[in-house]
Coordinates of C-alpha atoms and ligand atoms in Angstrom, one line a residue:
M894 CA 9.2 17.3 -8.1
S895 CA 7.1 15.2 -5.3
A896 CA 7.3 12.0 -7.3
Y897 CA 11.4 11.5 -6.7
H898 CA 12.3 9.1 -3.6
K899 CA 13.9 10.7 -0.6
V900 CA 17.4 9.0 0.0
T901 CA 17.3 6.0 2.6
K902 CA 20.3 4.6 5.1
D903 CA 20.3 1.5 2.7
I904 CA 21.3 4.1 -0.6
V905 CA 23.9 6.3 2.0
E906 CA 25.8 2.4 2.2
E907 CA 25.4 2.2 -1.4
L908 CA 27.2 5.8 -1.6
K909 CA 29.6 4.9 0.7
Q910 CA 30.5 1.8 -1.2
I911 CA 31.5 4.3 -4.7
V912 CA 33.1 7.0 -2.7
G913 CA 34.0 5.5 0.7
D914 CA 32.7 6.4 4.1
K915 CA 34.9 9.8 4.8
H916 CA 33.3 11.5 1.8
V917 CA 29.4 11.0 2.1
I918 CA 28.1 13.4 4.8
F919 CA 24.8 12.0 6.0
D920 CA 22.6 12.7 9.1
D921 CA 24.7 15.9 10.1
E922 CA 22.9 19.4 9.5
E923 CA 25.9 21.3 11.3
K924 CA 28.6 19.2 8.7
M925 CA 25.9 20.1 6.0
E926 CA 25.3 23.6 6.2
E927 CA 28.5 25.3 4.3
Y928 CA 26.9 22.8 1.3
S929 CA 23.3 24.1 1.7
H930 CA 24.2 27.5 -0.1
D931 CA 26.0 29.5 -3.1
E932 CA 26.6 33.4 -2.7
V933 CA 23.0 34.3 -3.0
A934 CA 22.1 36.5 -0.2
E935 CA 18.4 35.7 0.0
V936 CA 17.4 32.6 2.4
K937 CA 14.7 31.3 0.1
F938 CA 17.1 29.9 -2.2
H939 CA 19.6 27.9 0.3
G940 CA 18.6 24.3 0.3
M941 CA 19.3 21.4 2.7
P942 CA 20.6 18.4 0.7
E943 CA 19.2 14.9 2.0
V944 CA 23.0 13.8 1.5
V945 CA 26.4 15.2 0.4
V946 CA 29.1 13.0 -1.4
K947 CA 32.1 14.3 -2.8
P948 CA 33.5 12.0 -5.4
N949 CA 37.6 11.5 -6.9
R950 CA 36.7 9.9 -9.7
T951 CA 34.7 9.8 -13.2
E952 CA 33.6 6.3 -12.6
E953 CA 32.3 7.2 -9.1
I954 CA 30.3 10.2 -11.0
S955 CA 29.0 8.0 -13.0
A956 CA 28.2 5.4 -10.7
I957 CA 26.3 8.1 -8.5
M958 CA 24.5 8.9 -11.3
K959 CA 23.0 5.4 -12.4
L960 CA 22.1 4.9 -9.0
A961 CA 20.1 7.8 -8.7
N962 CA 18.8 6.9 -12.0
R963 CA 17.7 3.7 -10.6
E964 CA 16.2 5.4 -7.3
N965 CA 14.8 8.5 -8.8
I966 CA 16.6 10.8 -6.8
P967 CA 17.9 14.3 -7.9
V968 CA 21.6 15.0 -7.8
T969 CA 22.9 18.4 -8.0
P970 CA 26.3 19.4 -9.2
Q971 CA 28.5 21.4 -7.0
G972 CA 32.0 23.5 -7.0
A973 CA 33.0 26.2 -4.9
K974 CA 29.9 27.5 -3.9
S975 CA 30.4 30.9 -5.3
G976 CA 27.8 30.5 -7.3
L977 CA 25.3 33.5 -7.6
S978 CA 22.2 32.7 -8.8
G979 CA 21.5 29.5 -6.5
G980 CA 22.6 26.4 -9.5
G981 CA 24.9 24.7 -7.3
V982 CA 22.1 24.7 -4.4
A983 CA 20.1 21.0 -3.3
A984 CA 17.2 23.4 -3.9
I985 CA 14.5 19.7 -3.4
G986 CA 17.2 18.0 -1.3
G987 CA 18.6 14.4 -3.0
I988 CA 22.3 13.9 -3.6
L989 CA 24.3 16.9 -3.8
L990 CA 27.4 16.0 -5.3
N991 CA 30.7 18.2 -4.7
V992 CA 33.9 17.7 -6.8
E993 CA 36.3 19.8 -4.4
R994 CA 38.3 16.7 -4.1
M995 CA 38.7 16.4 -8.0
N996 CA 41.2 19.4 -8.1
R997 CA 44.5 18.4 -9.7
I998 CA 46.0 19.6 -13.4
L999 CA 46.7 16.6 -15.4
E1000 CA 48.5 18.1 -17.8
I1001 CA 50.1 21.5 -19.1
D1002 CA 50.6 20.6 -22.4
K1003 CA 52.9 23.2 -23.8
A1004 CA 53.2 22.4 -27.4
N1005 CA 49.6 22.7 -28.0
M1006 CA 49.3 25.5 -25.4
M1007 CA 46.4 24.0 -23.7
A1008 CA 45.8 22.4 -20.2
V1009 CA 43.9 19.5 -18.8
A1010 CA 42.2 19.5 -15.4
E1011 CA 40.0 18.7 -13.5
P1012 CA 36.8 20.6 -12.2
G1013 CA 37.6 21.2 -8.3
I1014 CA 41.0 22.8 -9.2
I1015 CA 40.7 26.6 -7.7
T1016 CA 40.6 29.1 -10.7
N1017 CA 43.9 31.2 -9.8
D1018 CA 45.5 28.3 -8.6
F1019 CA 44.9 26.7 -12.2
S1020 CA 45.8 30.2 -13.7
A1021 CA 48.9 30.2 -11.4
E1022 CA 50.6 27.1 -12.8
V1023 CA 49.9 27.5 -16.4
Q1024 CA 51.6 31.2 -16.1
K1025 CA 55.0 29.3 -14.5
E1026 CA 54.8 27.9 -18.0
G1027 CA 54.6 31.3 -19.7
L1028 CA 51.1 30.8 -20.3
F1029 CA 47.9 32.8 -19.9
F1030 CA 44.4 31.8 -18.9
A1031 CA 42.0 34.7 -19.8
G1032 CA 39.1 33.5 -17.2
Y1033 CA 38.8 36.2 -14.6
P1034 CA 35.9 36.2 -12.6
M1035 CA 36.4 38.2 -9.9
S1036 CA 35.9 35.2 -7.2
L1037 CA 38.9 33.7 -9.0
L1038 CA 40.6 33.3 -5.1
T1039 CA 37.7 30.6 -4.7
C1040 CA 36.2 29.5 -7.2
Y1041 CA 36.6 26.2 -9.1
L1042 CA 37.5 26.0 -13.0
G1043 CA 34.6 23.8 -13.2
G1044 CA 32.2 26.0 -12.1
N1045 CA 33.5 28.5 -14.4
V1046 CA 32.9 26.5 -17.2
A1047 CA 28.8 25.5 -16.2
E1048 CA 28.2 29.6 -15.7
N1049 CA 30.4 30.0 -18.6
A1050 CA 31.9 33.0 -16.7
G1051 CA 32.9 36.0 -17.2
G1052 CA 34.8 38.8 -15.6
G1053 CA 37.4 41.7 -15.8
K1054 CA 38.8 40.6 -18.8
A1055 CA 36.4 39.3 -20.9
I1056 CA 36.3 42.6 -23.0
K1057 CA 39.4 41.4 -24.7
Y1058 CA 39.5 38.1 -24.3
G1059 CA 36.6 37.0 -24.2
V1060 CA 34.8 34.5 -21.5
T1061 CA 35.3 31.1 -20.1
G1062 CA 33.5 29.3 -22.9
R1063 CA 36.0 30.7 -25.8
Y1064 CA 39.0 28.7 -24.0
I1065 CA 37.4 25.7 -24.0
I1066 CA 37.5 23.3 -26.2
G1067 CA 37.5 20.0 -24.5
L1068 CA 35.4 18.2 -21.8
E1069 CA 34.7 14.6 -20.6
V1070 CA 31.3 14.8 -19.5
V1071 CA 29.3 12.4 -16.6
L1072 CA 26.1 12.5 -18.6
P1073 CA 22.5 12.3 -16.4
S1074 CA 22.7 9.0 -17.4
G1075 CA 25.4 7.9 -15.7
E1076 CA 27.4 7.3 -19.4
I1077 CA 30.7 9.1 -19.7
A1078 CA 31.4 11.0 -22.8
F1079 CA 34.3 13.0 -24.3
F1080 CA 33.5 16.1 -26.2
G1081 CA 35.7 18.3 -28.4
G1082 CA 39.5 17.3 -27.8
K1083 CA 42.6 19.2 -28.1
R1084 CA 41.9 20.3 -31.4
V1085 CA 41.7 23.6 -32.3
K1086 CA 39.3 23.0 -35.2
D1087 CA 36.5 20.4 -34.9
V1088 CA 33.2 20.2 -36.9
T1089 CA 32.9 16.7 -36.8
G1090 CA 29.0 17.0 -35.2
Y1091 CA 27.4 19.1 -33.0
N1092 CA 29.3 21.4 -31.0
M1093 CA 28.9 19.8 -27.8
V1094 CA 31.7 21.7 -25.7
Q1095 CA 29.8 24.8 -26.2
L1096 CA 26.4 23.3 -25.5
M1097 CA 27.7 22.2 -22.4
V1098 CA 29.1 25.3 -21.0
G1099 CA 27.0 27.4 -19.3
S1100 CA 24.6 24.7 -19.3
E1101 CA 24.5 25.2 -15.1
G1102 CA 25.0 21.6 -14.0
T1103 CA 21.9 20.2 -15.7
L1104 CA 22.7 18.9 -18.7
G1105 CA 26.2 17.1 -18.0
I1106 CA 28.9 17.1 -15.1
F1107 CA 32.4 17.9 -16.0
T1108 CA 35.3 15.6 -15.3
K1109 CA 37.9 16.5 -17.3
I1110 CA 38.3 19.9 -19.0
I1111 CA 40.7 21.1 -21.9
V1112 CA 41.8 24.1 -21.6
K1113 CA 43.3 26.2 -24.6
L1114 CA 45.8 28.9 -23.6
I1115 CA 47.4 31.9 -25.2
P1116 CA 51.2 33.3 -24.2
L1117 CA 51.2 35.1 -21.2
P1118 CA 51.1 39.1 -21.9
K1119 CA 54.5 40.5 -20.9
A1120 CA 53.1 44.2 -19.5
K1121 CA 50.4 45.2 -18.3
I1122 CA 49.1 48.6 -16.5
D1123 CA 46.5 49.7 -14.4
M1124 CA 44.6 52.9 -14.2
M1125 CA 42.3 53.8 -12.1
V1126 CA 40.1 57.3 -12.9
L1127 CA 38.3 59.5 -11.2
F1128 CA 34.8 61.2 -12.4
E1129 CA 32.0 63.8 -10.7
D1130 CA 29.2 61.5 -11.6
L1131 CA 28.7 58.0 -12.9
Q1132 CA 27.3 59.2 -16.1
T1133 CA 30.5 61.1 -16.9
A1134 CA 32.2 58.0 -16.4
I1135 CA 29.8 55.8 -18.1
D1136 CA 30.0 58.0 -21.3
V1137 CA 33.6 57.5 -21.8
V1138 CA 33.5 53.5 -21.9
P1139 CA 32.7 53.3 -26.0
K1140 CA 35.2 56.2 -26.6
I1141 CA 38.1 54.5 -25.1
M1142 CA 37.6 52.0 -27.4
T1143 CA 36.2 53.8 -30.6
E1144 CA 38.4 57.0 -30.3
V1145 CA 42.0 56.0 -28.8
G1146 CA 41.6 52.4 -30.9
V1147 CA 42.8 50.7 -27.7
I1148 CA 40.5 47.6 -26.1
P1149 CA 41.7 47.7 -23.0
T1150 CA 41.9 43.9 -21.0
G1151 CA 39.2 45.1 -18.6
I1152 CA 37.3 48.2 -17.7
E1153 CA 35.1 48.1 -14.9
F1154 CA 32.9 50.9 -12.7
M1155 CA 31.9 51.8 -9.2
D1156 CA 30.1 54.4 -8.5
Q1157 CA 30.4 56.3 -5.2
L1158 CA 28.5 54.1 -2.9
T1159 CA 30.2 50.9 -4.0
L1160 CA 33.8 52.4 -3.7
E1161 CA 33.4 53.8 0.1
T1162 CA 31.5 50.3 1.2
C1163 CA 34.1 48.3 -0.5
C1164 CA 37.1 50.8 0.9
K1165 CA 35.3 50.5 4.7
H1166 CA 35.3 46.5 4.0
L1167 CA 38.7 46.2 3.3
G1168 CA 40.0 48.9 5.4
Q1169 CA 40.9 51.4 3.0
N1170 CA 40.8 55.0 3.5
P1171 CA 37.8 56.8 1.2
D1172 CA 39.2 60.3 1.1
Q1173 CA 42.5 59.3 -1.0
Y1174 CA 39.7 58.9 -3.6
K1175 CA 39.1 62.6 -3.3
N1176 CA 35.4 61.9 -2.8
A1177 CA 34.6 61.4 -6.6
G1178 CA 31.5 59.8 -7.6
A1179 CA 32.7 57.7 -10.0
F1180 CA 35.5 55.1 -10.4
L1181 CA 36.6 53.6 -14.0
I1182 CA 39.6 50.6 -13.4
I1183 CA 41.2 50.2 -16.4
E1184 CA 43.6 47.3 -17.1
V1185 CA 46.1 47.0 -20.8
D1186 CA 47.9 45.0 -21.1
G1187 CA 50.7 43.7 -24.6
N1188 CA 54.0 42.2 -24.9
D1189 CA 55.7 45.8 -25.3
E1190 CA 56.1 48.3 -21.8
E1191 CA 56.3 51.0 -23.4
Q1192 CA 53.3 50.9 -26.5
V1193 CA 51.5 49.7 -23.3
L1194 CA 52.2 52.7 -21.4
N1195 CA 51.0 54.7 -24.2
E1196 CA 47.8 53.9 -24.6
C1197 CA 47.2 53.8 -21.2
L1198 CA 48.2 57.9 -21.4
D1199 CA 46.0 58.2 -24.4
I1200 CA 43.0 56.4 -22.6
G1201 CA 44.5 59.1 -19.2
D1202 CA 44.0 61.8 -21.8
L1203 CA 40.8 60.9 -23.3
C1204 CA 38.9 60.6 -20.3
T1205 CA 40.9 64.0 -18.8
D1206 CA 38.8 65.3 -22.3
N1207 CA 35.5 64.4 -21.2
G1208 CA 35.4 65.2 -17.5
A1209 CA 37.7 62.8 -15.2
I1210 CA 39.8 64.8 -12.2
D1211 CA 42.4 62.8 -11.6
A1212 CA 44.0 59.4 -12.3
F1213 CA 46.1 56.9 -10.8
V1214 CA 48.5 54.7 -12.4
A1215 CA 49.9 51.2 -11.6
Q1216 CA 52.6 49.4 -12.5
T1217 CA 53.5 47.8 -9.4
P1218 CA 52.0 44.3 -8.6
A1219 CA 51.0 45.6 -5.1
D1220 CA 49.5 49.1 -6.5
Q1221 CA 47.3 46.8 -9.0
E1222 CA 46.3 44.4 -6.3
K1223 CA 45.0 47.3 -4.1
I1224 CA 43.3 49.2 -7.2
W1225 CA 41.5 45.3 -8.2
A1226 CA 40.9 44.0 -4.4
L1227 CA 38.6 47.1 -4.4
R1228 CA 36.5 45.7 -7.4
R1229 CA 36.7 41.9 -6.3
N1230 CA 35.1 42.8 -2.7
A1231 CA 32.5 44.8 -3.8
A1232 CA 29.6 42.0 -3.8
E1233 CA 30.8 40.5 -0.5
A1234 CA 31.1 44.3 1.0
F1235 CA 27.5 44.9 0.4
K1236 CA 26.6 41.6 1.4
A1237 CA 28.1 42.8 4.8
I1238 CA 26.2 45.4 4.8
S1239 CA 22.9 44.5 4.2
P1240 CA 21.7 40.6 3.7
R1241 CA 18.9 42.0 2.2
Q1242 CA 19.7 42.3 -1.5
S1243 CA 19.8 42.0 -4.7
L1244 CA 23.2 41.4 -6.7
E1245 CA 21.5 41.6 -10.6
D1246 CA 23.6 40.7 -13.4
I1247 CA 22.2 42.5 -16.1
V1248 CA 23.7 43.0 -19.8
V1249 CA 23.1 45.7 -22.6
P1250 CA 24.7 46.3 -25.7
M1251 CA 27.7 48.3 -25.1
S1252 CA 26.5 51.6 -26.3
T1253 CA 23.1 51.6 -24.5
I1254 CA 25.4 51.6 -21.3
P1255 CA 24.9 55.3 -20.7
R1256 CA 21.0 54.8 -20.9
V1257 CA 20.6 52.1 -18.0
L1258 CA 22.1 54.8 -15.4
P1259 CA 18.4 56.8 -15.8
I1260 CA 17.1 53.2 -16.0
L1261 CA 17.9 52.9 -12.6
R1262 CA 17.4 56.3 -11.0
D1263 CA 14.1 55.9 -11.7
L1264 CA 13.7 52.5 -10.0
S1265 CA 15.4 53.7 -7.2
K1266 CA 13.1 56.8 -6.7
K1267 CA 9.5 54.9 -7.6
H1268 CA 10.1 51.9 -5.6
E1269 CA 12.5 54.0 -2.4
V1270 CA 15.3 51.2 -2.5
F1271 CA 19.0 51.6 -3.2
I1272 CA 20.0 50.4 -6.4
P1273 CA 24.2 51.1 -6.3
C1274 CA 26.2 50.1 -9.2
Y1275 CA 29.1 48.5 -10.4
G1276 CA 30.4 46.3 -12.7
H1277 CA 32.1 45.3 -16.0
A1278 CA 31.5 48.7 -18.0
G1279 CA 33.6 47.5 -20.9
D1280 CA 30.9 44.7 -22.0
G1281 CA 27.6 46.1 -20.8
N1282 CA 27.9 43.8 -17.9
L1283 CA 26.5 45.3 -15.0
H1284 CA 26.2 44.4 -11.0
A1285 CA 23.1 47.1 -9.8
T1286 CA 22.6 45.7 -6.7
V1287 CA 19.3 46.4 -4.9
I1288 CA 19.0 46.9 -1.4
K1289 CA 16.1 47.2 1.4
N1290 CA 15.3 50.7 2.4
P1291 CA 16.0 50.2 6.2
D1292 CA 12.8 52.1 6.8
H1293 CA 11.0 49.3 5.1
T1294 CA 9.9 46.1 7.0
D1295 CA 10.9 42.3 5.6
E1296 CA 7.6 41.8 4.6
H1297 CA 7.2 44.9 2.2
W1298 CA 10.7 43.7 0.9
Q1299 CA 9.7 40.5 -0.1
D1300 CA 6.7 41.6 -1.8
L1301 CA 8.8 44.9 -3.5
L1302 CA 12.0 42.8 -4.7
P1303 CA 9.9 41.0 -7.7
K1304 CA 7.8 44.1 -8.8
V1305 CA 11.6 46.0 -8.9
L1306 CA 13.0 43.4 -10.9
T1307 CA 10.2 42.9 -13.3
D1308 CA 11.0 46.5 -14.2
L1309 CA 14.4 46.6 -14.4
Y1310 CA 14.4 43.4 -16.6
S1311 CA 11.6 44.8 -18.4
E1312 CA 12.9 47.8 -19.1
I1313 CA 16.3 46.4 -20.2
Y1314 CA 15.0 44.0 -22.5
K1315 CA 13.8 47.0 -24.4
L1316 CA 17.3 48.2 -24.4
G1317 CA 18.5 44.9 -26.0
G1318 CA 19.6 43.6 -22.6
T1319 CA 18.8 40.5 -20.9
I1320 CA 18.6 39.3 -17.5
S1321 CA 22.0 37.3 -16.7
G1322 CA 25.4 38.3 -18.5
E1323 CA 27.5 35.9 -16.7
H1324 CA 25.8 34.7 -13.3
G1325 CA 23.3 32.4 -14.9
V1326 CA 19.9 31.7 -14.4
G1327 CA 19.7 29.3 -11.6
S1328 CA 16.7 28.9 -9.0
K1329 CA 17.3 32.9 -8.7
L1330 CA 16.3 34.2 -12.0
K1331 CA 14.0 30.9 -13.5
Q1332 CA 10.8 32.8 -13.1
Y1333 CA 12.0 35.9 -15.4
L1334 CA 12.8 33.9 -17.8
P1335 CA 9.9 34.5 -20.0
L1336 CA 10.2 38.1 -19.9
V1337 CA 13.3 37.9 -21.7
L1338 CA 12.8 35.0 -23.9
G1339 CA 9.7 33.6 -26.1
K1340 CA 8.3 30.3 -25.7
T1341 CA 10.1 28.9 -28.8
E1342 CA 13.5 29.7 -27.2
I1343 CA 12.4 28.0 -24.2
E1344 CA 11.1 24.7 -25.5
S1345 CA 13.7 24.2 -27.6
M1346 CA 16.2 24.4 -24.1
K1347 CA 13.8 22.2 -22.4
S1348 CA 14.0 19.6 -25.8
I1349 CA 17.4 19.4 -25.1
K1350 CA 17.2 18.9 -21.3
R1351 CA 14.6 15.9 -21.8
A1352 CA 16.9 14.1 -24.8
L1353 CA 19.9 14.0 -22.1
D1354 CA 18.0 13.5 -18.6
P1355 CA 14.4 12.1 -19.8
N1356 CA 14.1 11.5 -15.9
N1357 CA 14.9 14.9 -14.8
I1358 CA 17.4 13.3 -12.5
L1359 CA 20.6 15.9 -12.8
N1360 CA 20.0 19.6 -10.9
P1361 CA 16.0 19.9 -12.0
G1362 CA 14.4 23.1 -11.1
K1363 CA 17.2 25.1 -12.4
I1364 CA 16.7 27.4 -15.1
F1365 CA 13.0 25.9 -15.8
D1366 CA 11.1 23.8 -14.0
M1367 CA 10.0 21.1 -16.6
Ligands
FAD2460 C1 32.6 38.0 -4.9 C2 32.1 37.0 -5.9 C3 32.8 37.9 -7.1 C4 32.1 37.3 -8.6 N1 32.5 37.8 -9.8 C5 32.0 37.1 -10.8 C6 32.6 37.8 -12.1 O1 33.2 38.6 -12.0 N2 32.3 36.7 -13.3 C7 31.8 35.7 -13.2 O2 31.4 35.0 -14.2 N3 30.9 35.3 -11.7 C8 31.2 35.8 -10.7 N4 30.8 35.5 -9.7 C9 29.6 34.4 -9.2 C10 30.5 32.9 -9.8 O3 31.9 33.0 -8.9 C11 31.0 32.0 -11.0 O4 29.5 31.8 -11.4 C12 31.6 30.7 -10.8 O5 32.2 30.0 -12.1 C13 30.8 29.6 -10.3 O6 32.1 28.6 -9.5 P1 31.8 27.8 -8.4 O7 33.1 26.6 -8.5 O8 31.7 28.4 -7.3 O9 30.7 26.7 -8.6 P2 28.7 26.8 -8.0 O10 28.6 28.2 -7.7 O11 29.3 25.8 -6.9 O12 28.1 26.1 -9.3 C14 27.5 26.8 -9.6 C15 26.6 26.2 -11.0 O13 27.9 25.2 -11.7 C16 27.3 23.8 -11.6 N5 28.8 23.0 -11.5 C17 29.5 23.1 -10.7 N6 30.3 22.5 -10.8 C18 30.4 21.5 -11.9 C19 30.9 21.3 -12.8 N7 32.2 20.3 -12.4 N8 30.0 19.9 -13.5 C20 28.6 20.2 -13.9 N9 28.4 21.5 -13.1 C21 28.8 22.1 -12.4 C22 26.7 23.6 -10.5 O14 25.4 22.7 -10.7 C23 25.8 25.3 -10.4 O15 24.6 25.2 -11.7 C24 31.1 35.8 -8.7 C25 31.0 35.3 -7.2 C26 31.2 36.2 -5.8 C27 30.8 35.5 -4.7

């Protein structure tokens, strides 16, 4: 890593010529600070770039990558910095390439039910625009009000609707990519079927900014569902709530759009953070947010009623139905703000992203309880119960010193990941490995698997210029 060259004033001049003076930040730590971290709380995963560049066109990114290869300088692509694995952080300095200016929707192609967009568009803005045409982008990361479409593709973002609609990659069918060499490639296209060679689109999806920089994204859309109902179901304890989740699908026979869960501590913390009164939720010990959508209002309502009955038969103490957009937003705001709410009360925490086969979800809770007891830390839990992706959050015990916490956290995580692996699970369902999880990769992937990934990286990026040190060290 030390073989990389530093960014000199001459290189900054060249960068300015490529993107324009206004779009380069150099020698100004105050301005660069906002680009030095994503949403990972731990400071050791933050990193100050040597220079920030904000290109506006594919050709500019191509020129930057060619310059970086010539001068042997690392480049880190960055979107909205909402990432939770440190992937978009210039961990070892070099050039930080932020795509915030590339935020246009280039086309909404109604006849083909597709849209072409640049990577810097905010996901929610993209969704809102296609909805105006009666079309639906099913990506719904809880950060959708801030994160970018390009970041979603790079992380293969999941979110609140993955159980019914799948994750981002399912909707990405074409990508313009600047390769690490600076060459421009177009993989895929507006074709629903395409087996002409390797599926490079899906190799790029989830590559965490290590294999190429996306500059145009073709998104497959579906018709916008006409009806949607959200429910909040209250349970005495988390185990009872979690136990009911697989039954919703197997016994009622409905795949909801989303099934999110929160434990009591999460709900209280979110209520406090948003100024909502937690008493309205009757001191319940656990909560499911269930969304059902479809085209027939009556059918959606009936499905919700069936799910409500099943929950009541299986220990639910109450259920609220939210039919108006305002009530729906009130419920979802609680869930969307969980990560932020915990970060506000304790910056010494690690937001986890474990994922297990759905049927084993109930077995995760005793593991968390045991680890919490063994290591004397708090591990509140919330997440996407419907797809097995649980955001357990390890929070420092206020009685412990910071030094103890630094020493303890890797032990807690090693224990947690080892147990999750035994259930057939893995360490990240949607946040990616980045720099945060890379030391734990060998716990869940063998040498052959990691070496195969490294061969792909070597083939596309022989100089290891693009986002080095993410996912694994070369
Ligand atoms: C409150 C909160 C809730 C969240 N909820 C969810 C959730 O429900 N589901 C979920 O999946 N994630 C969630 N996240 C994580 C995060 O929002 C997603 O990973 C998101 O996709 C990151 O997008 P971004 O634009 O912020 O990317 P960044 O954080 O800036 O970067 C993420 C990665 O993408 C790469 N990258 C960015 N742009 C490009 C590009 N144009 N080309 C190539 N690589 C690029 C970066 O190098 C980096 O590796 C949440 C985060 C927060 C803070």
